[in-house]
XYZ file of N, CA and C in Angstrom:
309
model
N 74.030 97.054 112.532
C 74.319 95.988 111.557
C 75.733 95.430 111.753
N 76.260 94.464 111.515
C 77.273 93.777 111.700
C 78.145 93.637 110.448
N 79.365 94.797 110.786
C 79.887 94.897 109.529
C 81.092 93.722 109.131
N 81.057 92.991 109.967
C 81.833 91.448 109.424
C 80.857 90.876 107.998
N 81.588 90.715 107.366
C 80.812 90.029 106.392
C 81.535 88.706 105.786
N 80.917 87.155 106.362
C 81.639 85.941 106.021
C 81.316 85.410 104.251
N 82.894 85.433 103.615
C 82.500 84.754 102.366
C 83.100 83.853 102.472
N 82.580 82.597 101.823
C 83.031 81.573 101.409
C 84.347 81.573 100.842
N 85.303 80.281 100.545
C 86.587 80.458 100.460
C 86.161 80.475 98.573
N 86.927 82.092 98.883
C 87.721 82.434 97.263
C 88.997 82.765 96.955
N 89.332 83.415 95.506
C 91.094 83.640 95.297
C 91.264 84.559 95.633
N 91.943 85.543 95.771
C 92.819 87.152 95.608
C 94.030 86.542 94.818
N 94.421 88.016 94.409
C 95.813 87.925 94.217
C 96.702 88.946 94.941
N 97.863 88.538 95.572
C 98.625 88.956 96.401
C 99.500 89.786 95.312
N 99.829 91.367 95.423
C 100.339 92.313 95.235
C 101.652 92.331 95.461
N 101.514 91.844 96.991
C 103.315 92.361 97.456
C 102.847 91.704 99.163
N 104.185 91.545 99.899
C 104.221 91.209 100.973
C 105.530 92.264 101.356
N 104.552 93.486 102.435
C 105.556 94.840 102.642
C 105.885 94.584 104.285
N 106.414 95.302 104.954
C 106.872 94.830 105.809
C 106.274 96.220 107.370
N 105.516 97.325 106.484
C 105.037 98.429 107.209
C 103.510 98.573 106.839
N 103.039 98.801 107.600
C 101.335 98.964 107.601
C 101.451 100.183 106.925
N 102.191 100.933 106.799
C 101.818 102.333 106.396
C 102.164 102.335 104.603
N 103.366 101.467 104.180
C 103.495 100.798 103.100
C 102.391 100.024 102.333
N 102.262 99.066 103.317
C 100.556 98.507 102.591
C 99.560 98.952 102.515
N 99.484 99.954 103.480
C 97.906 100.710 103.385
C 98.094 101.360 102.051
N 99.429 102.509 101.877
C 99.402 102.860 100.630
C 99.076 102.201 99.343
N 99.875 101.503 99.145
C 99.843 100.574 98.405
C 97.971 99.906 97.956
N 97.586 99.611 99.130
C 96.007 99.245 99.096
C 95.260 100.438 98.129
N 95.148 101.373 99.020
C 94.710 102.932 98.096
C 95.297 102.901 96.878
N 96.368 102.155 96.287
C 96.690 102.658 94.941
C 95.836 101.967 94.099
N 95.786 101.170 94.376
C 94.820 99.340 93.616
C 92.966 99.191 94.307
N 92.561 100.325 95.008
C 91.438 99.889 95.302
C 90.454 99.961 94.257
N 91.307 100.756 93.203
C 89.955 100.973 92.185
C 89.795 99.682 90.861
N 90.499 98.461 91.400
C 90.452 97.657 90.822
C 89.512 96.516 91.362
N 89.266 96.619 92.463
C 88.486 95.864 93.578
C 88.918 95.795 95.123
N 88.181 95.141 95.743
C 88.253 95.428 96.940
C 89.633 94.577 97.800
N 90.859 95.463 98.162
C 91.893 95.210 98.784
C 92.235 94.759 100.139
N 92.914 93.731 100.662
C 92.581 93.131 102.256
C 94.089 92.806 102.467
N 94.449 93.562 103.520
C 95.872 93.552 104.662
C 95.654 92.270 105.413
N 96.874 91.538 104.635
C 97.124 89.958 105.698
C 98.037 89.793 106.403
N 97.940 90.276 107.869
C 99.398 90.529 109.058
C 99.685 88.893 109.133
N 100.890 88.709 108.872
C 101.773 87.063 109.463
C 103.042 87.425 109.499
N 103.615 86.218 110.771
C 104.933 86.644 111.318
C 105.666 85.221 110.288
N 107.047 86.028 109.925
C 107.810 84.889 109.726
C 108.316 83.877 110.852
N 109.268 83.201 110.291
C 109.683 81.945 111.458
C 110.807 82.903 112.222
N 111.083 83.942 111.830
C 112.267 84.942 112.759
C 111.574 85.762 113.573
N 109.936 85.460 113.426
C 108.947 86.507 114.479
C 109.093 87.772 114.103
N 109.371 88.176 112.744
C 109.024 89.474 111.236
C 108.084 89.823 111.184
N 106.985 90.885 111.591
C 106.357 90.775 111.508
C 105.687 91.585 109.458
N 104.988 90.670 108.524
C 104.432 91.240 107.333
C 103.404 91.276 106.723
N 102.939 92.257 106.291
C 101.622 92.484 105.615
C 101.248 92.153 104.380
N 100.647 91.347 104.185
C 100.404 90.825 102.276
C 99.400 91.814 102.364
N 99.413 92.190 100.800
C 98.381 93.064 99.735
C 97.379 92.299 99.188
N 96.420 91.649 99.058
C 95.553 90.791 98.935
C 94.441 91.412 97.977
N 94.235 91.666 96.376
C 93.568 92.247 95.667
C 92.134 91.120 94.976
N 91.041 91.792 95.655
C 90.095 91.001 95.069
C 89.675 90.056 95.362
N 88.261 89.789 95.279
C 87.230 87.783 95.341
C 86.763 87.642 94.453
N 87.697 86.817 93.817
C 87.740 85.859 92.422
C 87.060 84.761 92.980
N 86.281 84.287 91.848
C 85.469 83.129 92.297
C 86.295 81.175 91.712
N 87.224 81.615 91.098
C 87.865 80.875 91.019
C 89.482 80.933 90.437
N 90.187 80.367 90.174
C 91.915 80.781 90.057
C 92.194 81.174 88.496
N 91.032 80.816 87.295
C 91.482 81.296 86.145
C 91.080 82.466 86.368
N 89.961 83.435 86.843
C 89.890 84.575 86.832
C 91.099 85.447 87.632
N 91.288 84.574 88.783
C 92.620 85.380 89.323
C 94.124 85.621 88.733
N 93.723 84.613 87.701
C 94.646 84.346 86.859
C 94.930 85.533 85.786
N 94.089 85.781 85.320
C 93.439 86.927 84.500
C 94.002 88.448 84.931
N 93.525 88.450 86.703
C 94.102 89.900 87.014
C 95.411 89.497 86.940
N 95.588 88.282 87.299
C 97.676 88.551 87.508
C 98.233 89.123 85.904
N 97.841 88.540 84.902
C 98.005 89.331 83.677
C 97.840 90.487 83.277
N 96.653 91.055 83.994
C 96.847 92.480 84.092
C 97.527 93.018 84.278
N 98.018 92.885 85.636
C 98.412 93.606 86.617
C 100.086 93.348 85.539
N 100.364 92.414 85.339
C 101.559 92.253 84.411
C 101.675 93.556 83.369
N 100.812 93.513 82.788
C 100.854 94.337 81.401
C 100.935 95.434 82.081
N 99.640 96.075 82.524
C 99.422 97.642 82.829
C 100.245 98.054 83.816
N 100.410 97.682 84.927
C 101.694 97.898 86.328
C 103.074 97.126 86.227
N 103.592 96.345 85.390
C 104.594 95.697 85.507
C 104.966 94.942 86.911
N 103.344 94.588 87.662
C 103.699 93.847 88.754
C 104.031 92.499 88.392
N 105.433 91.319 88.444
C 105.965 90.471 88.006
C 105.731 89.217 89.388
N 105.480 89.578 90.214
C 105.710 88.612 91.483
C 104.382 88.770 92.223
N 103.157 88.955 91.305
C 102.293 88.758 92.542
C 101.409 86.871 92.469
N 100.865 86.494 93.652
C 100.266 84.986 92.955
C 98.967 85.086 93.945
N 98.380 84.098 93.239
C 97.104 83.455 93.900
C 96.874 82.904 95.126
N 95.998 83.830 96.097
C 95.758 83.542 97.114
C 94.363 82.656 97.767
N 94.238 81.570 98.196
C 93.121 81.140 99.041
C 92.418 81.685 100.165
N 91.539 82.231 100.992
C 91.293 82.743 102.111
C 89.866 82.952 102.183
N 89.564 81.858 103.503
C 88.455 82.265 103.636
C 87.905 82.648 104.543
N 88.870 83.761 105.553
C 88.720 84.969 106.282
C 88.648 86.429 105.970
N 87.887 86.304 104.737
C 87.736 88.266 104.641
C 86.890 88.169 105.446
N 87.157 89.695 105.296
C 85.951 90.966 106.134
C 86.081 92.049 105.312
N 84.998 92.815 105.841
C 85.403 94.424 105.283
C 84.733 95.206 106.365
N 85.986 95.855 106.562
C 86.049 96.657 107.842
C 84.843 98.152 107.638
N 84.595 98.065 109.048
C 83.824 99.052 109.269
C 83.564 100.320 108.393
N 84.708 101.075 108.537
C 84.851 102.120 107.470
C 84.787 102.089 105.870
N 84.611 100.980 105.334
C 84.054 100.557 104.558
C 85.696 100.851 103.235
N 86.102 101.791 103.105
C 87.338 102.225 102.895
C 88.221 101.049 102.435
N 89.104 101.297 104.198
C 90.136 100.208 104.174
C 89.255 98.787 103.997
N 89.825 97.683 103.179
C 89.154 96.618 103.597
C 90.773 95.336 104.341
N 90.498 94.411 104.855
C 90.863 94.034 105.677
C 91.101 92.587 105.551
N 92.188 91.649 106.399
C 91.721 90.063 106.600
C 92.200 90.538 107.967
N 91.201 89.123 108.514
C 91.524 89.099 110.297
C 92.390 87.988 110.556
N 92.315 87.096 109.800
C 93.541 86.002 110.033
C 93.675 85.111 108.862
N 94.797 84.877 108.318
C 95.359 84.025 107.903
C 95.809 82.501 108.387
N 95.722 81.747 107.255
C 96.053 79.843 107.748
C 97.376 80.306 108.373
């Protein structure tokens, strides 16, 4: 079976933009039990390379809107926002979940 699975473009909300895979993976595992979490590798314009935290497929931006309030109240996360992307996947291991590329 072909564990790529194409969705149509929905929201996430971005967690954090860390700068170590081993940082974001953690980070992923802390929040997976909120929905399904996806690592977005992009280089800055200094060729940096960073990983966004990407929580969730919201079907539209007031619901993503919604977790960002959560995530406010219960975690005191203050800086996360609404993401577009319509390159998930979910990786093989079913576990980690994943993006393969970003705009």
């Amino acid at each position: 079976p072909n564990s790529n699975l194409d969705i149509p473009p929905k929201y996430g909300v971005q967690l954090a933009s860390l700068r170590t895979w081993e940082r974001a993976i953690r980070m992923s595992r802390n929040f997976k039990h909120l929905g399904p979490v996806f690592l977005a590798p992009w280089a800055s314009p200094e060729g940096e390379e960073w990983i966004r935290v990407v929580l969730g497929i919201y079907p539209d931006r007031a619901t993503a809107f919604q977790m960002i309030q959560y995530l406010q109240s219960a975690y005191g996360i203050q800086d996360a926002l609404i993401v577009e992307n319509r390159w998930w996947r979910i990786s093989p291991e079913g576990g980690e979940i994943e993006v393969v590329s970003t705009p």
